[in-house]
GROMACS .gro file of C-alpha atoms in nm:
model
  238
    1MET     CA    1  13.496  11.873  18.509
    2THR     CA    2  13.313  12.254  18.410
    3HIS     CA    3  13.584  12.496  18.213
    4PRO     CA    4  13.640  12.785  18.458
    5ALA     CA    5  13.558  12.992  18.193
    6TRP     CA    6  13.172  12.855  18.265
    7SER     CA    7  13.101  12.712  18.640
    8ALA     CA    8  12.926  13.156  18.703
    9ALA     CA    9  12.738  13.138  18.409
   10ARG     CA   10  12.584  12.705  18.508
   11ALA     CA   11  12.505  12.848  18.859
   12ALA     CA   12  12.360  13.152  18.749
   13LEU     CA   13  12.129  12.930  18.548
   14PRO     CA   14  11.723  12.925  18.675
   15PRO     CA   15  11.707  12.497  18.868
   16CYS     CA   16  11.550  12.356  18.566
   17TRP     CA   17  11.764  12.484  18.397
   18ARG     CA   18  12.127  12.344  18.522
   19SER     CA   19  11.878  12.029  18.610
   20ALA     CA   20  11.843  11.968  18.185
   21ILE     CA   21  12.083  12.074  18.063
   22GLY     CA   22  12.371  12.125  18.319
   23ALA     CA   23  12.590  11.834  18.254
   24GLU     CA   24  12.610  12.019  17.875
   25PHE     CA   25  12.903  12.190  18.089
   26ASP     CA   26  13.093  11.968  18.150
   27ALA     CA   27  13.172  11.849  17.816
   28PRO     CA   28  13.447  11.889  17.563
   29TYR     CA   29  13.317  12.046  17.306
   30MET     CA   30  13.198  12.310  17.555
   31ALA     CA   31  13.616  12.337  17.737
   32ALA     CA   32  13.729  12.353  17.350
   33LEU     CA   33  13.501  12.635  17.308
   34ALA     CA   34  13.572  12.813  17.662
   35GLU     CA   35  13.977  12.805  17.521
   36PHE     CA   36  13.863  12.944  17.095
   37LEU     CA   37  13.609  13.259  17.277
   38ALA     CA   38  13.942  13.302  17.534
   39ALA     CA   39  14.151  13.274  17.184
   40GLU     CA   40  13.966  13.548  16.981
   41ARG     CA   41  13.991  13.705  17.269
   42ALA     CA   42  14.313  13.747  17.330
   43ALA     CA   43  14.373  13.812  16.965
   44GLY     CA   44  14.214  14.169  17.031
   45LYS     CA   45  13.891  14.087  16.900
   46ALA     CA   46  13.571  14.197  17.000
   47VAL     CA   47  13.320  13.924  17.152
   48PHE     CA   48  12.974  13.988  17.196
   49PRO     CA   49  12.746  13.996  17.292
   50PRO     CA   50  12.929  14.052  17.637
   51GLU     CA   51  13.056  13.763  17.854
   52PRO     CA   52  12.807  13.880  18.181
   53LEU     CA   53  12.528  13.782  17.852
   54VAL     CA   54  12.603  13.541  17.668
   55PHE     CA   55  12.370  13.371  17.837
   56ALA     CA   56  12.058  13.571  17.890
   57ALA     CA   57  11.838  13.443  17.718
   58LEU     CA   58  11.818  13.122  17.924
   59ALA     CA   59  11.840  13.316  18.288
   60ARG     CA   60  11.569  13.518  18.110
   61THR     CA   61  11.353  13.246  18.103
   62PRO     CA   62  11.262  12.933  18.303
   63LEU     CA   63  11.284  12.598  18.078
   64ASP     CA   64  10.926  12.623  18.303
   65ALA     CA   65  10.814  12.882  18.205
   66MET     CA   66  10.800  12.837  17.909
   67LYS     CA   67  10.490  12.963  17.581
   68ALA     CA   68  10.709  13.010  17.266
   69VAL     CA   69  11.007  13.000  17.176
   70ILE     CA   70  11.156  13.312  16.919
   71LEU     CA   71  11.481  13.066  16.666
   72GLY     CA   72  11.756  13.292  16.619
   73GLN     CA   73  12.121  13.287  16.426
   74ASP     CA   74  12.367  13.471  16.635
   75PRO     CA   75  12.421  13.773  16.812
   76TYR     CA   76  12.397  14.129  16.573
   77HIS     CA   77  12.731  14.205  16.532
   78GLN     CA   78  12.765  14.539  16.599
   79PRO     CA   79  12.860  14.734  16.941
   80GLY     CA   80  12.630  14.849  17.198
   81GLN     CA   81  12.360  14.650  17.025
   82ALA     CA   82  12.365  14.266  17.217
   83MET     CA   83  12.199  14.236  17.462
   84GLY     CA   84  12.196  13.739  17.467
   85LEU     CA   85  11.821  13.784  17.324
   86SER     CA   86  11.707  13.654  16.935
   87PHE     CA   87  11.617  14.065  16.774
   88SER     CA   88  11.689  14.285  17.133
   89VAL     CA   89  11.833  14.453  17.142
   90PRO     CA   90  11.909  14.757  17.459
   91PRO     CA   91  11.692  15.078  17.510
   92GLY     CA   92  11.814  15.396  17.340
   93VAL     CA   93  11.924  15.167  17.042
   94ARG     CA   94  11.791  15.261  16.750
   95VAL     CA   95  11.562  14.928  16.589
   96PRO     CA   96  11.775  14.674  16.385
   97PRO     CA   97  11.512  14.664  16.063
   98SER     CA   98  11.459  14.259  16.113
   99LEU     CA   99  11.347  14.392  16.464
  100ARG     CA  100  11.136  14.640  16.280
  101ASN     CA  101  10.948  14.462  16.088
  102ILE     CA  102  10.865  14.199  16.345
  103HIS     CA  103  10.757  14.489  16.564
  104LYS     CA  104  10.498  14.537  16.217
  105GLU     CA  105  10.384  14.214  16.156
  106LEU     CA  106  10.315  14.251  16.546
  107HIS     CA  107  10.068  14.536  16.493
  108ALA     CA  108   9.975  14.396  16.192
  109ASP     CA  109   9.898  14.040  16.414
  110LEU     CA  110   9.777  14.203  16.688
  111GLY     CA  111   9.688  14.626  16.680
  112VAL     CA  112  10.027  14.561  16.934
  113PRO     CA  113  10.113  14.990  16.889
  114VAL     CA  114  10.441  15.006  16.708
  115PRO     CA  115  10.741  15.050  17.045
  116ASP     CA  116  10.972  15.337  16.977
  117HIS     CA  117  11.251  15.019  17.099
  118GLY     CA  118  11.394  14.742  17.017
  119CYS     CA  119  11.403  14.589  17.360
  120LEU     CA  120  11.251  14.213  17.401
  121THR     CA  121  11.280  14.214  17.778
  122ARG     CA  122  10.921  14.162  17.838
  123TRP     CA  123  10.874  13.893  17.655
  124ALA     CA  124  11.205  13.750  17.747
  125ASP     CA  125  11.033  13.761  18.103
  126GLY     CA  126  10.710  13.623  18.013
  127GLY     CA  127  10.773  13.326  17.870
  128VAL     CA  128  10.962  13.331  17.509
  129LEU     CA  129  11.309  13.247  17.493
  130LEU     CA  130  11.438  13.428  17.252
  131LEU     CA  131  11.731  13.260  17.161
  132ASN     CA  132  12.010  13.247  16.910
  133THR     CA  133  12.171  12.942  16.764
  134SER     CA  134  12.581  13.022  16.826
  135LEU     CA  135  12.572  13.306  17.113
  136THR     CA  136  12.848  13.468  17.069
  137VAL     CA  137  12.973  13.617  16.752
  138GLU     CA  138  13.269  13.814  16.620
  139ARG     CA  139  13.273  14.223  16.594
  140GLY     CA  140  13.166  14.346  16.179
  141ARG     CA  141  13.145  13.892  16.106
  142ALA     CA  142  12.752  13.768  16.118
  143GLY     CA  143  12.772  13.354  16.147
  144SER     CA  144  13.177  13.423  16.254
  145HIS     CA  145  13.080  13.198  16.530
  146ALA     CA  146  12.851  12.901  16.401
  147ARG     CA  147  13.114  12.651  16.387
  148ALA     CA  148  13.206  12.738  16.757
  149GLY     CA  149  13.003  12.484  16.961
  150TRP     CA  150  12.789  12.653  16.996
  151HIS     CA  151  12.527  12.506  16.772
  152ALA     CA  152  12.594  12.179  16.959
  153PHE     CA  153  12.499  12.308  17.318
  154THR     CA  154  12.177  12.506  17.152
  155ASP     CA  155  12.079  12.229  17.058
  156ARG     CA  156  12.047  12.018  17.329
  157VAL     CA  157  11.821  12.333  17.502
  158ILE     CA  158  11.554  12.273  17.140
  159GLN     CA  159  11.546  11.977  17.312
  160ALA     CA  160  11.506  12.029  17.672
  161VAL     CA  161  11.219  12.247  17.575
  162ASN     CA  162  11.112  11.965  17.375
  163ALA     CA  163  11.110  11.742  17.549
  164ARG     CA  164  10.850  11.867  17.806
  165GLU     CA  165  10.495  11.772  17.828
  166ALA     CA  166  10.254  12.161  17.813
  167PRO     CA  167  10.317  12.272  17.461
  168VAL     CA  168  10.512  12.538  17.355
  169ALA     CA  169  10.498  12.765  17.059
  170PHE     CA  170  10.801  12.693  16.888
  171LEU     CA  171  10.816  12.990  16.574
  172LEU     CA  172  11.116  12.954  16.337
  173TRP     CA  173  11.226  13.245  16.108
  174GLY     CA  174  11.458  13.170  15.783
  175GLY     CA  175  11.614  12.898  15.665
  176HIS     CA  176  11.878  12.844  15.928
  177ALA     CA  177  11.608  12.904  16.167
  178ARG     CA  178  11.378  12.636  15.979
  179ARG     CA  179  11.642  12.364  15.937
  180LYS     CA  180  11.613  12.307  16.406
  181ALA     CA  181  11.195  12.164  16.302
  182ALA     CA  182  11.341  11.819  16.243
  183MET     CA  183  11.437  11.802  16.613
  184LEU     CA  184  11.060  11.921  16.699
  185ASP     CA  185  10.742  11.663  16.813
  186ALA     CA  186  10.458  11.883  16.598
  187GLY     CA  187  10.233  11.601  16.818
  188ARG     CA  188  10.235  11.798  17.134
  189HIS     CA  189  10.396  12.214  17.010
  190LEU     CA  190  10.312  12.426  16.765
  191ILE     CA  191  10.597  12.500  16.504
  192LEU     CA  192  10.523  12.811  16.277
  193GLU     CA  193  10.767  12.843  15.993
  194SER     CA  194  10.796  13.104  15.756
  195ASP     CA  195  11.058  13.387  15.574
  196HIS     CA  196  11.306  13.519  15.798
  197PRO     CA  197  11.202  13.946  15.896
  198SER     CA  198  11.484  14.111  15.742
  199PRO     CA  199  11.444  14.342  15.461
  200LEU     CA  200  11.591  14.080  15.244
  201ALA     CA  201  11.353  13.747  15.231
  202ALA     CA  202  11.022  14.099  15.274
  203ALA     CA  203  11.216  14.182  14.914
  204ARG     CA  204  11.109  13.816  14.733
  205ALA     CA  205  10.803  13.797  14.989
  206ALA     CA  206  10.592  13.796  14.644
  207THR     CA  207  10.763  13.525  14.546
  208SER     CA  208  10.792  13.257  14.907
  209PRO     CA  209  10.541  13.047  14.966
  210SER     CA  210  10.618  13.180  15.354
  211PRO     CA  211  10.684  13.511  15.390
  212PHE     CA  212  10.676  13.687  15.642
  213ALA     CA  213  10.417  13.885  15.657
  214GLY     CA  214  10.137  13.832  15.730
  215ALA     CA  215  10.227  13.455  15.898
  216ARG     CA  216  10.001  13.596  16.208
  217PRO     CA  217  10.309  13.448  16.443
  218PHE     CA  218  10.177  13.570  16.767
  219GLY     CA  219   9.811  13.532  16.783
  220ARG     CA  220   9.866  13.187  16.634
  221THR     CA  221  10.074  13.079  16.876
  222ASN     CA  222   9.791  13.244  17.109
  223ASP     CA  223   9.526  13.036  16.974
  224PHE     CA  224   9.785  12.719  17.061
  225LEU     CA  225   9.812  12.811  17.428
  226ARG     CA  226   9.469  12.878  17.480
  227ALA     CA  227   9.318  12.586  17.279
  228ARG     CA  228   9.552  12.367  17.538
  229GLY     CA  229   9.505  12.551  17.807
  230ARG     CA  230   9.745  12.744  17.863
  231ALA     CA  231   9.839  13.113  17.960
  232GLU     CA  232   9.855  13.290  17.619
  233VAL     CA  233  10.190  13.564  17.619
  234ASP     CA  234  10.130  13.923  17.642
  235TRP     CA  235  10.321  14.075  17.328
  236ARG     CA  236  10.204  14.438  17.429
  237LEU     CA  237  10.628  14.692  17.519
  238ASP     CA  238  10.516  14.990  17.541
   0.00000   0.00000   0.00000
């Protein structure tokens, strides 16, 4: 039985997602996760993103429209940043350092102008699933909900995308995301692994075998989709 905390979120998902992963909301671990989040909030802890945006990635990008997946770790953990889409911040919010590096690589890869904002909803609406492996986080504590149960849920999401016959590009940036590569069918999908776009990883790029800068994930994704008769991703953000 679906925990009351998840009933509205489950009902709001596109039908294709409800069909593929709807049963997960009935799993005991999801009931435990709901109780954990309720206890965190009752204790006065700020949890991001706001509750209505926890499943925003699934709500904005239907499974049957999927072209690519960009996998992040967990939401931004400062007020006003997290919006339920990996790496994205709302309009008017200062662009975080990792996203600035994503913008730079996008420009170097495809010549796309660097935007003056960090909102990636255009990608999400265009078939790019902007998924974090944990869908919530405590204010000021990166990774704080990594063991709360979210990984079981988001693994099912990844498995649902992997099971699709239509080929998809998986962009796995950083060690946390790259651990999911073993779950994926490299014969059907494109798996692009590189370092995380963070400044810390960029500082080590000279000694890394897979730096983010120069990896061309956006162009390679479109090359892959086009070769398989699928529509390309429109990566523009202006």
